[in-house]
Backbone as ProteinMPNN parsed JSONL, in Angstrom:
{"seq_chain_A": "MIGQFSLSLILPCCNEEEGLRRLLPQVPAFVDQVIVVDNASTDKTAQVAADYRFRVVGESRKGYGSALLKGLRESNGQILAIIDADGSYPVTMLKEICAFMQREDLDFVSGCRFPLSDPKAMPFVNLISNYFISFLSRSFFKIPLRDSQSGMMVFKSRVMEKIQLRNIGMGFSQEIKIKAWTCPGIRCGEYRISYFPRFGKVKFRKLRDGLGNFFDLLSLRKELLV", "coords_chain_A": {"N_chain_A": [[179.772, -9.926, 117.049], [181.274, -13.557, 117.051], [183.354, -14.684, 119.646], [186.851, -13.298, 118.754], [185.682, -13.057, 116.202], [184.188, -11.709, 113.133], [180.514, -12.242, 112.262], [178.584, -12.851, 109.678], [175.426, -12.653, 108.026], [172.807, -14.597, 105.927], [170.453, -14.309, 104.571], [167.625, -15.371, 102.502], [165.34, -14.631, 100.32], [162.031, -14.452, 99.284], [159.365, -13.251, 98.986], [158.582, -13.28, 101.735], [157.648, -11.345, 104.289], [156.25, -12.241, 105.737], [157.602, -14.816, 107.537], [159.924, -12.76, 107.922], [158.931, -11.018, 109.775], [158.717, -12.723, 111.543], [161.335, -13.667, 112.46], [163.444, -11.917, 112.026], [163.628, -9.876, 114.85], [165.038, -11.67, 116.886], [167.418, -11.888, 116.018], [170.515, -12.791, 116.891], [172.502, -10.218, 119.103], [174.966, -9.676, 118.926], [175.611, -10.344, 116.135], [177.07, -9.227, 113.208], [176.461, -8.403, 110.773], [173.215, -7.88, 108.844], [172.175, -9.639, 106.689], [169.35, -9.356, 104.028], [168.61, -10.564, 101.513], [166.837, -9.876, 98.339], [164.511, -11.816, 96.728], [162.982, -11.033, 94.732], [160.75, -9.972, 95.755], [157.264, -9.895, 95.58], [155.909, -8.692, 97.724], [155.561, -7.826, 100.608], [157.895, -7.402, 101.986], [161.151, -6.749, 102.001], [160.387, -3.743, 102.777], [159.64, -4.301, 105.32], [162.389, -5.825, 106.313], [164.321, -3.779, 106.332], [162.671, -1.886, 108.152], [163.865, -2.853, 109.976], [166.548, -1.812, 110.126], [168.085, -3.388, 108.663], [170.094, -5.005, 106.6], [169.674, -4.344, 103.048], [169.604, -6.494, 99.361], [168.995, -6.859, 96.517], [168.189, -9.411, 94.173], [167.436, -9.808, 90.946], [167.383, -11.707, 89.61], [165.675, -15.317, 89.421], [166.196, -17.94, 92.009], [166.69, -19.616, 94.825], [169.321, -20.319, 94.959], [170.779, -18.307, 93.655], [170.138, -16.499, 94.879], [171.196, -16.751, 97.756], [174.063, -17.036, 96.415], [174.216, -13.63, 95.902], [173.825, -13.078, 97.928], [176.053, -14.233, 99.979], [178.303, -13.521, 97.696], [177.851, -10.635, 98.686], [178.704, -10.549, 101.525], [181.23, -10.354, 104.245], [182.187, -10.595, 106.879], [183.651, -13.687, 108.946], [182.916, -15.533, 109.717], [180.1, -17.175, 108.331], [176.562, -17.271, 108.124], [174.465, -19.753, 106.906], [170.442, -18.59, 106.348], [166.791, -19.927, 105.749], [164.464, -18.331, 105.466], [161.51, -17.81, 106.382], [161.327, -18.28, 108.807], [160.707, -20.799, 109.813], [163.682, -21.546, 111.325], [165.752, -21.884, 114.185], [166.967, -19.057, 114.331], [168.004, -17.884, 116.944], [170.26, -19.955, 117.772], [172.657, -19.152, 116.693], [174.249, -19.483, 118.068], [174.344, -21.228, 120.282], [175.588, -22.921, 118.452], [178.171, -21.807, 116.368], [180.045, -22.385, 119.438], [179.545, -25.15, 119.211], [181.04, -25.249, 116.797], [183.503, -24.555, 117.089], [184.408, -25.35, 119.043], [184.695, -28.326, 118.071], [186.472, -27.539, 117.043], [185.903, -27.415, 113.623], [185.156, -26.309, 110.022], [182.583, -25.831, 109.163], [179.283, -25.742, 109.815], [176.317, -27.893, 109.644], [173.203, -27.331, 109.999], [170.825, -30.386, 111.937], [167.835, -30.883, 111.404], [166.802, -33.601, 111.484], [166.053, -36.304, 114.68], [162.285, -34.737, 113.791], [162.117, -31.626, 115.465], [159.465, -31.386, 115.871], [156.533, -32.952, 115.057], [154.445, -31.548, 113.357], [155.653, -29.845, 111.668], [157.435, -30.071, 109.351], [155.182, -31.546, 106.088], [154.368, -34.576, 105.723], [155.326, -35.866, 103.007], [157.349, -34.289, 101.819], [159.374, -34.643, 104.306], [159.622, -37.404, 103.41], [160.518, -37.029, 101.162], [163.238, -35.873, 102.115], [165.098, -37.818, 103.842], [164.435, -39.58, 101.439], [166.912, -38.397, 99.594], [168.394, -37.114, 101.475], [169.466, -39.732, 102.057], [170.47, -40.415, 99.769], [172.519, -38.991, 99.523], [174.284, -39.487, 101.04], [174.872, -42.281, 100.365], [176.326, -41.966, 97.65], [177.763, -40.427, 97.901], [179.635, -40.854, 100.298], [179.648, -39.492, 102.867], [179.006, -38.96, 105.794], [176.104, -37.609, 106.176], [173.269, -36.075, 107.598], [171.098, -34.591, 106.86], [170.209, -33.277, 104.432], [169.382, -31.683, 103.095], [168.676, -29.118, 104.427], [167.951, -25.836, 105.771], [169.716, -24.262, 107.174], [172.658, -22.785, 108.334], [176.286, -23.127, 109.147], [179.319, -21.205, 108.707], [183.091, -20.904, 107.536], [184.568, -18.393, 105.901], [186.261, -18.818, 104.922], [185.883, -20.809, 103.537], [184.516, -20.621, 101.431], [186.273, -20.127, 99.699], [187.415, -22.955, 98.88], [185.812, -24.074, 97.582], [183.632, -25.029, 94.562], [180.569, -22.745, 93.306], [177.483, -23.777, 91.789], [175.031, -24.634, 91.543], [171.774, -22.158, 91.25], [169.069, -23.026, 91.787], [167.109, -24.527, 93.712], [168.835, -27.23, 94.981], [170.909, -25.983, 95.061], [171.296, -25.339, 98.522], [172.474, -28.834, 98.869], [174.137, -28.708, 97.526], [176.215, -27.171, 98.716], [176.334, -28.059, 100.693], [177.708, -30.966, 100.154], [179.762, -30.406, 98.843], [181.276, -29.208, 100.448], [181.869, -31.422, 102.703], [183.71, -33.427, 100.675], [185.484, -31.78, 100.135], [189.23, -31.78, 100.547], [190.506, -31.019, 102.931], [188.837, -28.771, 103.992], [186.899, -29.091, 107.544], [183.785, -31.085, 108.43], [180.799, -30.844, 109.792], [177.383, -31.647, 111.643], [174.689, -30.132, 113.711], [172.256, -30.577, 116.122], [169.391, -29.24, 115.512], [166.707, -26.656, 116.383], [162.994, -27.336, 114.155], [160.051, -25.379, 113.343], [156.412, -24.781, 111.968], [156.427, -22.884, 109.084], [156.165, -19.735, 108.064], [153.923, -17.644, 106.075], [153.878, -18.825, 102.443], [154.609, -22.083, 100.601], [157.67, -22.281, 98.521], [159.131, -24.486, 97.684], [158.551, -26.966, 95.565], [156.869, -30.193, 95.268], [156.874, -32.52, 93.505], [158.366, -30.645, 90.693], [160.736, -29.944, 92.509], [161.438, -31.549, 93.761], [162.077, -33.797, 91.778], [164.311, -32.046, 91.058], [166.046, -31.569, 92.692], [166.71, -34.657, 92.762], [168.439, -34.691, 90.358], [170.099, -33.128, 90.382], [171.888, -33.866, 92.233], [172.922, -36.579, 90.71], [174.231, -35.325, 88.876], [175.71, -33.587, 90.167], [177.753, -35.972, 91.552], [178.844, -36.54, 89.088], [180.233, -34.793, 88.704], [181.962, -34.532, 90.658], [183.086, -37.301, 91.623], [184.597, -37.97, 89.836]], "CA_chain_A": [[181.556, -10.13, 116.947], [182.039, -14.429, 117.961], [185.218, -14.295, 120.201], [187.258, -12.819, 117.628], [185.099, -13.048, 114.938], [182.639, -10.886, 112.822], [179.906, -13.029, 111.929], [177.608, -12.071, 109.027], [173.938, -13.785, 108.49], [172.529, -14.965, 105.216], [168.757, -14.511, 104.461], [166.949, -15.531, 101.204], [164.089, -13.839, 101.072], [161.093, -14.216, 98.078], [157.965, -12.756, 99.819], [159.59, -14.105, 103.201], [157.582, -10.218, 104.639], [155.684, -13.084, 107.569], [159.009, -15.019, 107.863], [161.212, -12.33, 108.436], [158.827, -10.405, 111.329], [158.987, -13.34, 113.301], [162.46, -14.156, 112.617], [164.037, -10.915, 113.211], [163.063, -9.675, 116.475], [165.543, -12.45, 117.109], [169.306, -12.025, 115.637], [171.337, -12.591, 118.24], [173.013, -9.374, 118.579], [176.934, -10.626, 118.238], [175.522, -10.846, 114.621], [178.2, -8.427, 112.6], [176.257, -7.8, 109.28], [172.592, -9.292, 108.532], [172.252, -9.206, 104.835], [168.561, -9.721, 103.555], [168.445, -10.968, 99.804], [165.651, -9.515, 98.331], [165.076, -12.132, 95.237], [162.105, -10.261, 93.497], [159.047, -10.116, 95.824], [156.174, -8.568, 95.347], [155.194, -8.353, 98.859], [157.027, -5.905, 101.882], [160.314, -8.299, 102.363], [162.365, -5.481, 101.267], [160.273, -2.715, 103.948], [160.433, -5.391, 107.031], [163.81, -5.698, 106.641], [164.626, -1.665, 106.17], [161.707, -0.914, 109.308], [164.333, -3.408, 111.239], [167.028, -1.15, 109.954], [169.034, -4.797, 108.375], [170.848, -4.049, 105.143], [169.118, -5.019, 102.284], [170.406, -6.709, 98.648], [168.574, -6.806, 95.528], [168.252, -9.783, 93.306], [166.659, -10.11, 90.269], [167.793, -13.613, 89.036], [165.088, -15.978, 90.389], [166.104, -18.311, 92.843], [166.981, -20.056, 96.341], [170.986, -20.212, 94.913], [170.606, -17.009, 93.318], [170.296, -15.381, 96.503], [172.326, -16.865, 98.027], [174.958, -16.593, 95.938], [174.343, -12.532, 96.058], [174.808, -12.507, 99.664], [177.516, -14.524, 99.979], [178.591, -12.844, 97.37], [178.458, -9.347, 99.729], [178.956, -10.975, 103.018], [182.313, -9.459, 104.544], [182.584, -11.856, 108.19], [184.714, -13.99, 109.229], [182.055, -16.937, 109.893], [178.967, -16.98, 107.232], [175.757, -17.553, 108.202], [172.241, -19.121, 106.297], [169.185, -19.007, 107.566], [166.216, -19.623, 105.505], [164.081, -17.005, 106.376], [160.578, -18.023, 106.761], [160.169, -18.492, 110.057], [161.214, -22.407, 110.082], [165.025, -21.918, 111.826], [165.75, -21.658, 115.296], [168.483, -18.046, 114.533], [168.781, -17.799, 119.018], [170.708, -21.235, 118.35], [173.363, -19.307, 116.376], [176.271, -18.304, 119.266], [176.058, -22.562, 120.321], [176.138, -23.864, 116.987], [179.019, -21.111, 116.496], [180.456, -22.697, 119.979], [180.158, -26.205, 118.41], [181.741, -25.318, 115.489], [184.405, -23.885, 117.717], [185.128, -26.696, 120.456], [185.281, -29.888, 117.845], [187.35, -27.351, 115.644], [185.195, -27.383, 112.223], [185.109, -25.338, 109.254], [181.584, -25.95, 108.227], [178.583, -27.299, 110.332], [175.26, -27.623, 109.305], [171.551, -27.938, 111.124], [170.303, -30.984, 111.101], [166.512, -31.425, 111.451], [166.062, -34.696, 112.08], [164.435, -35.967, 114.113], [161.755, -32.99, 113.853], [161.028, -31.518, 117.01], [157.517, -30.322, 116.293], [156.294, -33.745, 113.231], [153.878, -31.242, 112.275], [156.606, -28.821, 111.241], [157.231, -31.091, 108.22], [154.262, -32.475, 105.542], [154.786, -36.23, 105.068], [155.574, -35.865, 101.613], [158.3, -33.448, 102.551], [160.15, -35.657, 104.717], [160.44, -38.844, 102.698], [161.93, -36.817, 99.892], [164.5, -35.233, 103.125], [165.517, -38.59, 103.924], [165.665, -40.059, 99.983], [167.729, -37.335, 99.126], [170.138, -37.353, 102.294], [169.981, -41.052, 102.136], [170.985, -41.154, 98.321], [174.034, -37.719, 99.387], [175.406, -40.444, 102.227], [175.9, -43.264, 99.955], [177.091, -41.481, 96.642], [179.398, -39.099, 98.455], [179.981, -41.937, 101.725], [179.886, -39.101, 103.853], [177.569, -39.208, 107.715], [175.413, -36.413, 106.284], [171.474, -36.841, 107.669], [170.194, -33.664, 106.029], [171.254, -32.799, 102.904], [168.378, -30.17, 102.791], [169.004, -27.966, 105.496], [168.925, -24.551, 105.33], [170.825, -23.71, 108.276], [174.215, -23.193, 108.074], [177.667, -21.472, 109.35], [180.774, -21.897, 108.128], [184.445, -20.229, 107.854], [184.97, -17.621, 105.033], [187.545, -19.106, 103.937], [184.879, -22.274, 102.354], [184.232, -20.426, 100.079], [187.9, -20.215, 98.617], [188.026, -23.902, 98.643], [184.74, -24.407, 96.134], [183.229, -23.445, 93.224], [178.77, -23.672, 94.1], [176.989, -23.48, 90.699], [173.552, -24.279, 91.665], [171.287, -21.158, 91.247], [168.426, -22.88, 92.398], [166.63, -25.619, 95.382], [169.836, -27.588, 95.03], [171.473, -25.087, 96.422], [171.313, -26.428, 99.524], [172.708, -29.821, 99.047], [175.41, -28.666, 96.556], [177.263, -25.859, 99.539], [177.275, -29.346, 101.401], [178.857, -32.374, 99.841], [181.195, -30.392, 98.085], [182.421, -29.43, 101.746], [181.985, -32.524, 103.057], [184.409, -33.905, 100.346], [186.494, -30.928, 99.811], [190.307, -32.076, 101.194], [190.734, -30.201, 104.301], [187.303, -29.229, 105.597], [186.342, -30.296, 108.255], [182.378, -31.067, 108.674], [180.141, -31.571, 111.041], [175.779, -31.097, 111.834], [174.282, -29.956, 114.393], [170.737, -31.257, 115.434], [168.18, -27.707, 115.522], [164.821, -27.161, 116.113], [162.561, -26.596, 113.161], [159.212, -25.084, 113.211], [156.235, -24.957, 111.016], [156.839, -22.324, 108.366], [155.241, -19.084, 107.86], [154.008, -17.732, 104.576], [153.749, -19.819, 100.903], [155.267, -22.864, 100.732], [158.211, -22.294, 98.271], [159.145, -25.879, 97.366], [157.21, -27.44, 94.476], [157.115, -31.022, 95.348], [157.009, -32.607, 92.223], [159.464, -30.085, 90.316], [161.932, -29.532, 92.911], [162.019, -32.563, 94.06], [163.18, -34.354, 91.123], [165.513, -31.631, 90.227], [167.464, -31.862, 93.434], [167.562, -36.146, 91.926], [169.029, -34.531, 89.181], [171.257, -32.403, 90.599], [172.692, -35.129, 93.0], [172.983, -36.885, 90.239], [175.202, -34.327, 88.511], [177.047, -33.799, 91.461], [178.15, -36.933, 91.235], [179.442, -36.646, 88.236], [181.626, -34.122, 89.573], [182.916, -35.371, 91.771], [183.292, -38.478, 91.157], [185.176, -38.67, 88.459]], "C_chain_A": [[180.974, -12.661, 117.919], [183.198, -14.731, 118.132], [185.483, -13.43, 119.151], [186.781, -12.508, 116.212], [184.089, -12.396, 114.122], [182.399, -12.66, 112.351], [179.332, -12.158, 110.888], [176.559, -13.04, 108.948], [173.214, -13.543, 107.305], [171.13, -15.065, 105.149], [168.483, -14.48, 103.136], [165.72, -14.872, 101.225], [163.551, -13.946, 99.327], [159.77, -14.229, 98.853], [158.151, -13.318, 101.081], [158.807, -13.011, 103.902], [156.851, -11.465, 106.41], [157.064, -14.022, 107.828], [159.93, -14.317, 108.666], [160.047, -10.677, 110.262], [158.821, -11.469, 112.324], [161.01, -13.874, 113.645], [163.668, -13.156, 112.663], [164.566, -10.119, 114.296], [163.834, -10.364, 117.631], [167.086, -12.823, 116.573], [169.516, -11.696, 116.834], [171.897, -10.771, 118.448], [174.668, -8.696, 118.921], [176.136, -10.473, 117.234], [176.104, -9.528, 114.005], [177.314, -7.338, 111.899], [175.02, -8.839, 109.032], [172.479, -8.689, 106.917], [170.476, -9.955, 104.607], [168.539, -9.706, 102.126], [167.522, -10.867, 98.89], [165.08, -10.093, 96.9], [163.488, -12.363, 94.389], [160.74, -10.595, 94.123], [158.276, -9.667, 95.418], [155.289, -8.333, 96.661], [156.751, -7.255, 99.566], [158.284, -6.933, 102.338], [160.895, -6.81, 102.595], [161.697, -4.237, 102.516], [160.12, -3.402, 105.147], [161.506, -5.19, 107.319], [164.546, -4.256, 106.935], [163.439, -1.422, 107.524], [163.091, -2.151, 109.773], [166.274, -2.912, 110.88], [168.51, -2.163, 109.224], [169.592, -4.298, 106.416], [170.17, -4.814, 103.975], [169.064, -4.861, 100.413], [168.984, -7.212, 97.69], [169.157, -8.08, 94.563], [167.685, -10.36, 92.542], [166.656, -11.056, 89.087], [166.967, -14.675, 89.579], [165.876, -17.08, 90.96], [167.021, -18.668, 94.012], [168.797, -19.851, 95.892], [171.379, -19.187, 94.625], [170.877, -16.298, 94.252], [170.987, -15.702, 97.184], [173.14, -16.669, 97.9], [175.638, -14.718, 95.71], [174.812, -12.386, 97.161], [175.807, -13.071, 99.795], [178.694, -13.643, 99.535], [179.122, -10.553, 98.565], [178.691, -8.576, 101.482], [180.384, -10.289, 103.057], [182.967, -10.114, 106.138], [183.008, -12.378, 107.876], [183.896, -15.449, 108.919], [180.726, -16.729, 109.553], [178.243, -17.874, 107.97], [174.489, -17.667, 107.55], [171.663, -19.196, 107.066], [168.145, -19.006, 106.537], [164.965, -18.398, 106.388], [162.686, -16.878, 106.159], [159.833, -18.937, 108.098], [160.464, -20.132, 111.139], [162.597, -22.884, 110.854], [165.482, -21.188, 112.124], [167.484, -20.21, 114.777], [168.715, -17.819, 115.84], [169.451, -18.643, 118.566], [171.913, -21.065, 117.362], [174.669, -18.884, 117.259], [175.826, -20.57, 120.016], [176.297, -23.417, 119.577], [177.564, -23.337, 116.631], [180.022, -22.134, 117.454], [180.424, -24.463, 119.994], [180.98, -26.195, 117.654], [183.437, -24.69, 116.389], [185.615, -25.532, 118.614], [185.495, -27.695, 119.291], [186.201, -29.157, 117.022], [187.324, -27.193, 113.988], [184.981, -25.916, 111.594], [183.436, -25.019, 108.48], [180.386, -26.996, 109.248], [177.289, -26.978, 109.447], [173.783, -28.496, 109.97], [171.075, -28.68, 110.661], [168.99, -31.433, 111.878], [166.021, -32.738, 112.372], [166.248, -35.691, 113.647], [163.567, -34.545, 114.75], [161.371, -32.982, 115.02], [159.711, -31.228, 117.415], [157.561, -31.607, 114.729], [155.503, -32.982, 112.385], [154.71, -29.915, 111.182], [156.687, -28.902, 109.761], [156.004, -31.335, 107.106], [154.799, -33.651, 105.456], [155.632, -36.146, 104.129], [156.909, -35.309, 101.621], [159.5, -33.849, 102.977], [160.354, -36.551, 104.587], [161.057, -38.339, 101.829], [163.069, -35.627, 100.641], [165.251, -36.436, 103.337], [165.725, -39.692, 102.91], [166.527, -39.936, 99.814], [169.509, -37.603, 100.283], [170.614, -39.038, 101.957], [170.908, -41.562, 100.52], [172.693, -40.335, 98.519], [174.819, -39.196, 100.041], [175.869, -41.458, 101.035], [176.533, -42.924, 98.389], [178.183, -41.076, 97.308], [179.866, -40.604, 99.828], [180.832, -40.664, 102.586], [178.464, -38.671, 105.026], [176.492, -37.599, 107.296], [173.73, -36.256, 106.892], [170.451, -36.106, 106.804], [170.761, -32.803, 105.419], [170.656, -31.482, 102.852], [167.718, -29.172, 103.66], [169.086, -26.773, 105.177], [169.454, -23.798, 105.673], [172.161, -24.058, 108.069], [174.823, -22.204, 108.372], [178.964, -22.679, 109.533], [181.56, -20.562, 108.085], [183.975, -19.994, 106.767], [184.99, -18.535, 104.26], [187.174, -20.682, 103.106], [184.918, -21.768, 101.689], [185.321, -19.614, 99.095], [188.414, -21.35, 97.975], [186.643, -24.192, 97.903], [184.129, -24.111, 96.224], [181.551, -24.271, 93.222], [178.566, -22.67, 92.539], [175.514, -23.203, 90.673], [172.674, -22.67, 91.444], [169.726, -21.07, 92.062], [168.043, -24.007, 93.332], [167.786, -26.618, 95.861], [170.753, -27.435, 95.74], [172.585, -25.758, 97.775], [172.506, -27.758, 99.444], [174.328, -29.312, 98.266], [177.116, -27.915, 98.129], [177.659, -27.382, 100.422], [178.01, -30.488, 101.357], [179.922, -32.066, 98.895], [182.021, -29.016, 99.368], [182.627, -30.627, 102.72], [182.966, -33.361, 102.036], [185.208, -32.548, 99.249], [188.09, -31.165, 101.168], [190.765, -31.185, 102.307], [189.593, -28.795, 104.813], [187.104, -29.7, 105.977], [184.872, -29.899, 108.77], [181.567, -31.139, 109.674], [178.472, -31.516, 110.948], [175.873, -31.1, 113.435], [173.229, -29.701, 115.177], [169.67, -29.388, 116.419], [167.083, -27.977, 115.86], [164.662, -27.289, 114.725], [160.838, -26.011, 113.449], [158.196, -25.199, 112.051], [156.542, -23.387, 110.274], [155.736, -21.054, 108.391], [154.899, -18.801, 105.758], [153.991, -18.43, 102.954], [155.082, -20.741, 100.792], [156.448, -22.58, 99.151], [158.744, -23.856, 96.936], [158.3, -26.334, 96.797], [157.954, -29.41, 94.878], [157.581, -32.14, 94.621], [158.648, -32.039, 91.604], [160.842, -30.358, 91.076], [162.294, -30.795, 93.419], [162.832, -33.887, 93.016], [164.12, -33.337, 90.891], [166.75, -31.592, 91.165], [167.683, -33.624, 93.627], [168.272, -35.472, 91.32], [169.829, -34.199, 89.34], [171.954, -32.821, 91.548], [173.618, -35.433, 92.111], [174.864, -36.053, 88.986], [176.42, -33.89, 88.857], [177.751, -34.84, 91.514], [179.234, -37.516, 90.519], [180.347, -36.306, 88.175], [182.24, -34.322, 89.696], [183.378, -36.503, 91.488], [183.996, -38.936, 90.236], [186.559, -39.394, 88.518]], "O_chain_A": [[180.494, -12.87, 119.033], [184.034, -15.007, 117.272], [184.568, -12.816, 118.603], [187.361, -11.874, 115.331], [182.945, -12.594, 114.529], [183.123, -13.641, 112.179], [179.445, -10.936, 110.979], [176.6, -14.092, 109.586], [172.799, -12.386, 107.234], [170.613, -16.012, 105.741], [169.039, -13.602, 102.476], [165.156, -14.611, 102.288], [164.26, -13.669, 98.36], [159.252, -15.267, 99.266], [157.307, -14.209, 101.179], [159.051, -13.453, 105.025], [157.029, -11.355, 107.623], [157.627, -13.48, 108.779], [160.561, -14.727, 109.64], [160.449, -9.934, 111.157], [158.89, -11.331, 113.545], [161.617, -14.247, 114.649], [164.724, -13.454, 113.22], [165.735, -9.807, 114.525], [163.683, -10.102, 118.825], [167.7, -13.875, 116.753], [169.076, -10.839, 117.6], [171.397, -10.086, 117.556], [175.171, -7.582, 119.071], [175.177, -10.414, 118.004], [175.461, -8.554, 114.396], [177.249, -6.124, 112.089], [175.179, -10.058, 108.968], [172.676, -7.621, 106.338], [170.351, -11.103, 105.033], [168.429, -8.601, 101.595], [167.235, -11.979, 98.447], [165.045, -9.324, 95.94], [163.022, -13.31, 93.756], [159.824, -11.192, 93.557], [158.548, -8.747, 94.646], [154.152, -7.861, 96.629], [157.795, -6.633, 99.365], [159.34, -6.873, 102.968], [160.854, -6.064, 103.573], [162.587, -3.778, 103.232], [160.635, -2.844, 106.116], [161.859, -4.549, 108.309], [165.282, -3.991, 107.885], [163.576, -0.243, 107.85], [162.624, -1.543, 110.736], [167.169, -3.614, 111.349], [169.675, -1.765, 109.256], [169.347, -3.482, 105.528], [170.177, -6.041, 104.074], [168.715, -3.807, 99.881], [168.072, -7.865, 98.196], [170.315, -8.008, 94.152], [167.226, -11.447, 92.891], [166.076, -11.075, 88.001], [167.611, -15.197, 90.489], [166.614, -17.367, 90.017], [168.069, -18.038, 94.157], [169.466, -19.162, 96.662], [172.402, -18.821, 95.203], [171.831, -15.53, 94.373], [171.773, -14.8, 97.471], [173.708, -16.088, 98.825], [176.805, -14.398, 95.483], [175.842, -11.805, 97.502], [176.782, -12.323, 99.73], [179.612, -13.168, 100.202], [180.074, -9.824, 98.844], [178.774, -7.533, 102.13], [180.766, -9.693, 102.05], [184.169, -10.04, 106.393], [183.252, -12.331, 106.67], [184.22, -16.269, 108.06], [180.049, -16.113, 110.376], [178.695, -18.917, 108.443], [173.637, -16.79, 107.4], [171.854, -19.626, 108.204], [168.256, -17.908, 105.992], [164.84, -17.93, 107.52], [162.397, -15.776, 105.693], [158.846, -19.624, 108.361], [160.449, -20.437, 112.332], [162.837, -24.071, 111.075], [165.824, -20.159, 111.542], [168.679, -20.479, 114.9], [169.881, -17.466, 116.015], [170.301, -18.163, 119.315], [172.448, -22.098, 116.958], [175.672, -18.194, 117.075], [176.821, -21.27, 120.209], [176.967, -24.437, 119.735], [178.382, -24.252, 116.532], [180.83, -22.793, 116.8], [181.213, -25.056, 120.73], [181.812, -27.102, 117.668], [184.414, -24.535, 115.658], [186.675, -26.156, 118.658], [186.671, -28.05, 119.368], [186.841, -29.839, 116.222], [188.28, -26.947, 113.253], [184.755, -24.841, 112.149], [183.187, -24.242, 107.558], [180.394, -28.211, 109.448], [177.214, -26.01, 108.69], [173.494, -29.659, 110.254], [170.686, -28.603, 109.495], [169.038, -32.214, 112.828], [165.31, -32.888, 113.365], [167.468, -35.765, 113.506], [163.861, -33.722, 115.617], [160.649, -33.769, 115.632], [159.092, -30.981, 118.45], [158.229, -31.433, 113.71], [155.463, -33.174, 111.17], [154.263, -29.323, 110.2], [156.179, -28.074, 109.005], [155.25, -31.201, 108.069], [155.946, -33.662, 105.008], [156.81, -36.367, 104.408], [157.741, -36.173, 101.345], [160.55, -33.609, 102.381], [161.189, -37.076, 105.324], [162.114, -38.857, 101.468], [163.626, -34.734, 100.002], [166.405, -36.217, 102.968], [166.605, -40.546, 103.017], [167.327, -40.87, 99.76], [170.687, -37.933, 100.144], [171.744, -39.449, 101.695], [171.618, -42.531, 100.25], [173.732, -40.736, 97.995], [175.762, -39.784, 99.511], [177.059, -41.509, 100.722], [177.307, -43.786, 97.973], [179.355, -41.433, 97.189], [180.959, -41.084, 99.528], [182.022, -40.651, 102.902], [177.332, -38.215, 104.87], [176.266, -36.71, 108.117], [172.99, -36.498, 105.938], [169.446, -36.539, 106.241], [171.534, -31.882, 105.681], [171.236, -30.42, 102.627], [166.621, -28.617, 103.613], [169.992, -26.367, 104.449], [169.808, -22.778, 105.082], [172.692, -25.125, 107.761], [174.566, -21.01, 108.218], [179.329, -23.777, 109.953], [181.111, -19.461, 108.405], [183.157, -20.763, 106.262], [184.282, -18.991, 103.362], [187.878, -21.391, 102.388], [185.523, -22.311, 100.765], [185.201, -18.829, 98.155], [189.261, -21.374, 97.082], [186.938, -25.334, 97.549], [183.609, -23.359, 97.048], [181.239, -25.461, 93.178], [179.048, -21.593, 92.188], [174.878, -22.266, 90.19], [173.568, -21.838, 91.597], [169.195, -20.113, 92.627], [169.072, -24.486, 93.809], [167.792, -26.893, 97.061], [171.323, -28.096, 96.608], [173.701, -26.247, 97.949], [173.527, -27.522, 100.09], [175.437, -29.691, 98.641], [178.314, -28.15, 98.287], [178.786, -27.769, 100.73], [178.757, -30.945, 102.222], [180.699, -32.825, 98.316], [182.952, -28.237, 99.167], [183.605, -30.658, 103.467], [183.2, -34.398, 102.657], [185.375, -32.5, 98.031], [188.028, -30.812, 102.346], [191.835, -30.642, 102.033], [189.679, -28.088, 105.817], [186.908, -30.858, 105.609], [184.618, -28.839, 109.341], [182.044, -31.768, 110.619], [178.205, -31.251, 109.776], [176.648, -31.69, 114.188], [172.956, -28.501, 115.154], [169.548, -28.879, 117.533], [166.466, -29.04, 115.787], [165.636, -27.363, 113.976], [160.445, -26.913, 114.189], [158.695, -25.649, 111.02], [156.967, -22.593, 111.113], [154.567, -21.289, 108.694], [155.318, -19.347, 104.738], [154.673, -17.526, 102.47], [156.246, -20.348, 100.859], [155.639, -22.785, 98.246], [158.631, -23.965, 95.715], [157.164, -26.27, 97.265], [159.129, -29.761, 94.775], [158.589, -32.739, 94.997], [159.728, -32.587, 91.825], [161.837, -30.841, 90.537], [163.486, -31.092, 93.497], [163.764, -34.631, 93.321], [165.09, -33.862, 90.343], [167.939, -31.582, 90.847], [168.548, -34.043, 94.396], [169.347, -35.597, 91.907], [170.76, -34.643, 88.669], [172.864, -32.046, 91.842], [174.777, -35.026, 92.183], [176.005, -36.386, 88.667], [177.539, -33.792, 88.353], [178.912, -34.429, 91.531], [180.087, -38.358, 90.799], [181.342, -36.913, 87.778], [183.274, -34.403, 89.033], [184.459, -36.429, 90.905], [184.048, -40.102, 89.845], [187.02, -39.927, 87.509]]}, "name": "protein", "num_of_chains": 1, "seq": "MIGQFSLSLILPCCNEEEGLRRLLPQVPAFVDQVIVVDNASTDKTAQVAADYRFRVVGESRKGYGSALLKGLRESNGQILAIIDADGSYPVTMLKEICAFMQREDLDFVSGCRFPLSDPKAMPFVNLISNYFISFLSRSFFKIPLRDSQSGMMVFKSRVMEKIQLRNIGMGFSQEIKIKAWTCPGIRCGEYRISYFPRFGKVKFRKLRDGLGNFFDLLSLRKELLV"}
């Protein structure tokens, strides 16, 4: 519980057993529900989660967004947290992010990785891609979003009643942020977080996913700025 509010943590996973071994022991005791979404993993992702007695749900439809949409449907917390399960995001910062959300009277808080706490945590090409896509997000939608690709978010469950999410791939991350920031009645902010080198195989495909995020951004612009 965070104050009087229950908190659900959703971890999207595709072959993330290494990251989970680092992340799961650090999950704070105040988290009421942990949902590990196994997105057709071929390693021991599900077994590692089960060893820590956390709930595992399967999602056979491949895609980062598919996994998160499944986890969101299964969650029951009044506050929802999303964290990539590769060990690169600081689950230990959940408490201070929630405190920031309460202090600033926000509904949605996205973790901002920039400037990087560890310059070696993100390859240079990924860094430039993130800066570029985030710049376009700010320019297209006139929102002060510094890190549109962050994999760590905390928000009130009522946010899901106000926005429609469709992206089943990597573009989910920018879609949920942009739709929250541009939705009347949802108060949003960013909170600076630490960022660490990931564990396991990198899922982001620089050319395919980078271009995919760009075209997804164009589609969002067409959808939201009509």
